[in-house]
Tab-separated table of C-alpha atoms in Angstrom:
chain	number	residue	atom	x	y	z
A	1	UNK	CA	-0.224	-25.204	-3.975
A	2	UNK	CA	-2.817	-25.561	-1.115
A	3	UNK	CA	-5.710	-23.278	-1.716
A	4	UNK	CA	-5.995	-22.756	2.007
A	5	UNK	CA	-2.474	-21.743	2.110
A	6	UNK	CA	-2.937	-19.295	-0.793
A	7	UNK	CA	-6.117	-17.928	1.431
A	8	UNK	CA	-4.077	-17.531	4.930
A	9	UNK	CA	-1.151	-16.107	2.987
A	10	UNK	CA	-3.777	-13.617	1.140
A	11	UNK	CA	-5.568	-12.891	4.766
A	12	UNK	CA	-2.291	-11.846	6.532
A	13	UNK	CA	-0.985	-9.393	3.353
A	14	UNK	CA	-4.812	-7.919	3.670
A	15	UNK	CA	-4.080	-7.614	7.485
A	16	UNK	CA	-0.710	-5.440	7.309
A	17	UNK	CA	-1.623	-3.624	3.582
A	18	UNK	CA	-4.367	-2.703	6.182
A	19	UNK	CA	-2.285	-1.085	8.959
A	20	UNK	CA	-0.088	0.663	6.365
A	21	UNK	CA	-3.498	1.417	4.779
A	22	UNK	CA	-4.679	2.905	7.990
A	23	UNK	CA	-1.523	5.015	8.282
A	24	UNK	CA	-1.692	5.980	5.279
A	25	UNK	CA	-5.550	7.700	5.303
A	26	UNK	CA	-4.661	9.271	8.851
A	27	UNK	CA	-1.786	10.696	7.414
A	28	UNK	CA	-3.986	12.102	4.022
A	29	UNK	CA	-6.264	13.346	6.834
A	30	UNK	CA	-3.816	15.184	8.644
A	31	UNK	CA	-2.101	16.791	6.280
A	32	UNK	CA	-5.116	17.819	4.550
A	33	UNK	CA	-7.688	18.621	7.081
A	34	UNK	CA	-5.337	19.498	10.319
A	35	UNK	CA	-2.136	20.972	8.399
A	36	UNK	CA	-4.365	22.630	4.977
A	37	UNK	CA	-1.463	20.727	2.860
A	38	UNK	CA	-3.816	20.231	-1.208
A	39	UNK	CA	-4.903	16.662	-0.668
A	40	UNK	CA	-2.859	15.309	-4.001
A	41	UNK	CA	0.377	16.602	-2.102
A	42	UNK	CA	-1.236	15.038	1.026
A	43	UNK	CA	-1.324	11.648	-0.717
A	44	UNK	CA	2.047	11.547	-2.109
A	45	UNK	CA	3.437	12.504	1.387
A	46	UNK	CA	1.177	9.543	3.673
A	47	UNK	CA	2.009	6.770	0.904
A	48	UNK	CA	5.370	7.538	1.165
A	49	UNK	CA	5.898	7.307	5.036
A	50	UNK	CA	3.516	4.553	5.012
A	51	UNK	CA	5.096	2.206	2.697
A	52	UNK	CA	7.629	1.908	5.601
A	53	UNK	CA	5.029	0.317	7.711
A	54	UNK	CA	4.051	-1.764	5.087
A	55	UNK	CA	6.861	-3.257	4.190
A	56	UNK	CA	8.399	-3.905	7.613
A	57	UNK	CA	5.046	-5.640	8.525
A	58	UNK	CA	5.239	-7.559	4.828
A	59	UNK	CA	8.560	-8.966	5.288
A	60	UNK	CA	8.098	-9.916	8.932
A	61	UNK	CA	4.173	-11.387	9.220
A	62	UNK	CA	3.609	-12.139	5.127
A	63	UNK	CA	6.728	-13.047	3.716
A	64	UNK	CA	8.981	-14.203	5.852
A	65	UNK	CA	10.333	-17.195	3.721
A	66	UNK	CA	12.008	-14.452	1.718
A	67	UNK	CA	15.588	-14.586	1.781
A	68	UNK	CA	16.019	-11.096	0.349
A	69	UNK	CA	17.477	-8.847	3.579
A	70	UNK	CA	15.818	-4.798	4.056
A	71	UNK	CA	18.524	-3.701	2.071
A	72	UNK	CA	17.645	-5.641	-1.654
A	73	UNK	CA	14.112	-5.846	-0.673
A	74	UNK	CA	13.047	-2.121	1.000
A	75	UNK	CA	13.974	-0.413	-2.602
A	76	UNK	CA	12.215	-2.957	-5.084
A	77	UNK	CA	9.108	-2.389	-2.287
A	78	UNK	CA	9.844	1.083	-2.743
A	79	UNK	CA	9.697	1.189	-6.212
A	80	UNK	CA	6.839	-0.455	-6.507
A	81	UNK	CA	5.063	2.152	-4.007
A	82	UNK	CA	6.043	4.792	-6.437
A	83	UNK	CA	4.273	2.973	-9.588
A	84	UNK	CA	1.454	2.468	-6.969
A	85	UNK	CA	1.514	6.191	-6.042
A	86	UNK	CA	1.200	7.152	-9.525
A	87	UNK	CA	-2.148	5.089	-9.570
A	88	UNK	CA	-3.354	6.848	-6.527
A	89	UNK	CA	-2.645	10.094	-7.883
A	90	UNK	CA	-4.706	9.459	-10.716
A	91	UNK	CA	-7.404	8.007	-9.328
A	92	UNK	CA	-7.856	10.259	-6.759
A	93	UNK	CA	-7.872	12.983	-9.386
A	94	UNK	CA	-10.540	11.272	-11.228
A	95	UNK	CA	-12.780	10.576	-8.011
A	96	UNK	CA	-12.508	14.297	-6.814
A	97	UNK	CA	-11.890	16.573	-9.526
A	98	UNK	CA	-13.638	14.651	-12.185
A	99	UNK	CA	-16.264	12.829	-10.273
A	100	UNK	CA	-16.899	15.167	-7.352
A	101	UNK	CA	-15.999	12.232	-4.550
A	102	UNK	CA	-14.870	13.486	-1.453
A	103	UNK	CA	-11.627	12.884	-1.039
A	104	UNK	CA	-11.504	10.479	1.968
A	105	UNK	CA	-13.681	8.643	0.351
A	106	UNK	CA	-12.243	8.208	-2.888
A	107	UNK	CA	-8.715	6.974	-1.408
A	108	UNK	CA	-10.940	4.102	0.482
A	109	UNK	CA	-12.034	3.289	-2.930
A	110	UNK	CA	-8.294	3.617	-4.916
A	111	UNK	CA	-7.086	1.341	-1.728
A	112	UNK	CA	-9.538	-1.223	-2.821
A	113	UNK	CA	-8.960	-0.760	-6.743
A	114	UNK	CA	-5.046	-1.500	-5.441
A	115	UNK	CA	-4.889	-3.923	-3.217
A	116	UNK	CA	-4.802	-7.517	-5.200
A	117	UNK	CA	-2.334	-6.246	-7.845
A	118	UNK	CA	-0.253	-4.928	-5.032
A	119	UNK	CA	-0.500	-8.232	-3.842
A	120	UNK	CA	0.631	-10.166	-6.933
A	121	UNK	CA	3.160	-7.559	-7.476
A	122	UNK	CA	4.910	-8.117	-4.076
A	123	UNK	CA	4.388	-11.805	-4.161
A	124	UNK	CA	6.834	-12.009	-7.012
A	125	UNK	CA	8.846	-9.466	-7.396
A	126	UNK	CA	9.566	-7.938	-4.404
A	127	UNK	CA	10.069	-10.643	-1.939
A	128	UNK	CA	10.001	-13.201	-4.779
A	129	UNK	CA	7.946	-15.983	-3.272
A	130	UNK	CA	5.185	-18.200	-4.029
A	131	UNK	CA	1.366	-18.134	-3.522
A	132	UNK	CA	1.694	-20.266	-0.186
């Protein structure tokens, strides 16, 4: 496989983890800071609305050669989000109650720690492509 195709494909998963990403940390901010919902709560809640975003945008701009419909794809993506949200949940934990990070900051950090295994994760399992 091309390496340039591997980068574009890479690029464009980056671009829409990044508007689900951006959901996401408004949604951790708003339930947190504007609603006074305990930020670990406040994370469960934003990945799980996000993840709707994200995988809309991932079948539709990422993987698009997948043949699997919303229906067989939306709860393998949505299982996946849960094993991610466990991840989030503990390292925000670790990053704010261990580490004293505030806890905007931290979940920029866990979003980085998460993004290239999401990647590989989605890439083949949940739409079941290749790196092209």
């Amino acid at each position: 496989m091309e390496k340039a195709k591997v980068a574009k494909k890479f690029f464009k998963y980056n671009l829409t983890m990044s508007m689900q990403f951006i959901t996401d940390f408004f949604l951790l901010w708003f339930f947190t800071d504007l609603l006074g919902v305990y930020y670990i709560f406040s994370a469960i809640l934003s990945v799980l609305f996000s993840s709707v975003i994200g995988h809309t945008l991932s079948k539709r701009y990422v993987f698009d050669k997948s043949k699997k419909k919303f229906k067989e794809s939306y709860p393998i993506f949505l299982g996946v989000t849960i094993v991610k949200l466990f991840a989030i949940v503990i390292f925000l934990f670790l990053f704010v109650d261990v580490l004293g990070i505030y806890y905007l900051l931290a979940r920029i950090l866990t979003g980085i720690i998460i993004v290239i295994f999401m990647y590989v994760v989605h890439t083949k399992i949940t739409f079941k492509t290749d790196f092209e």
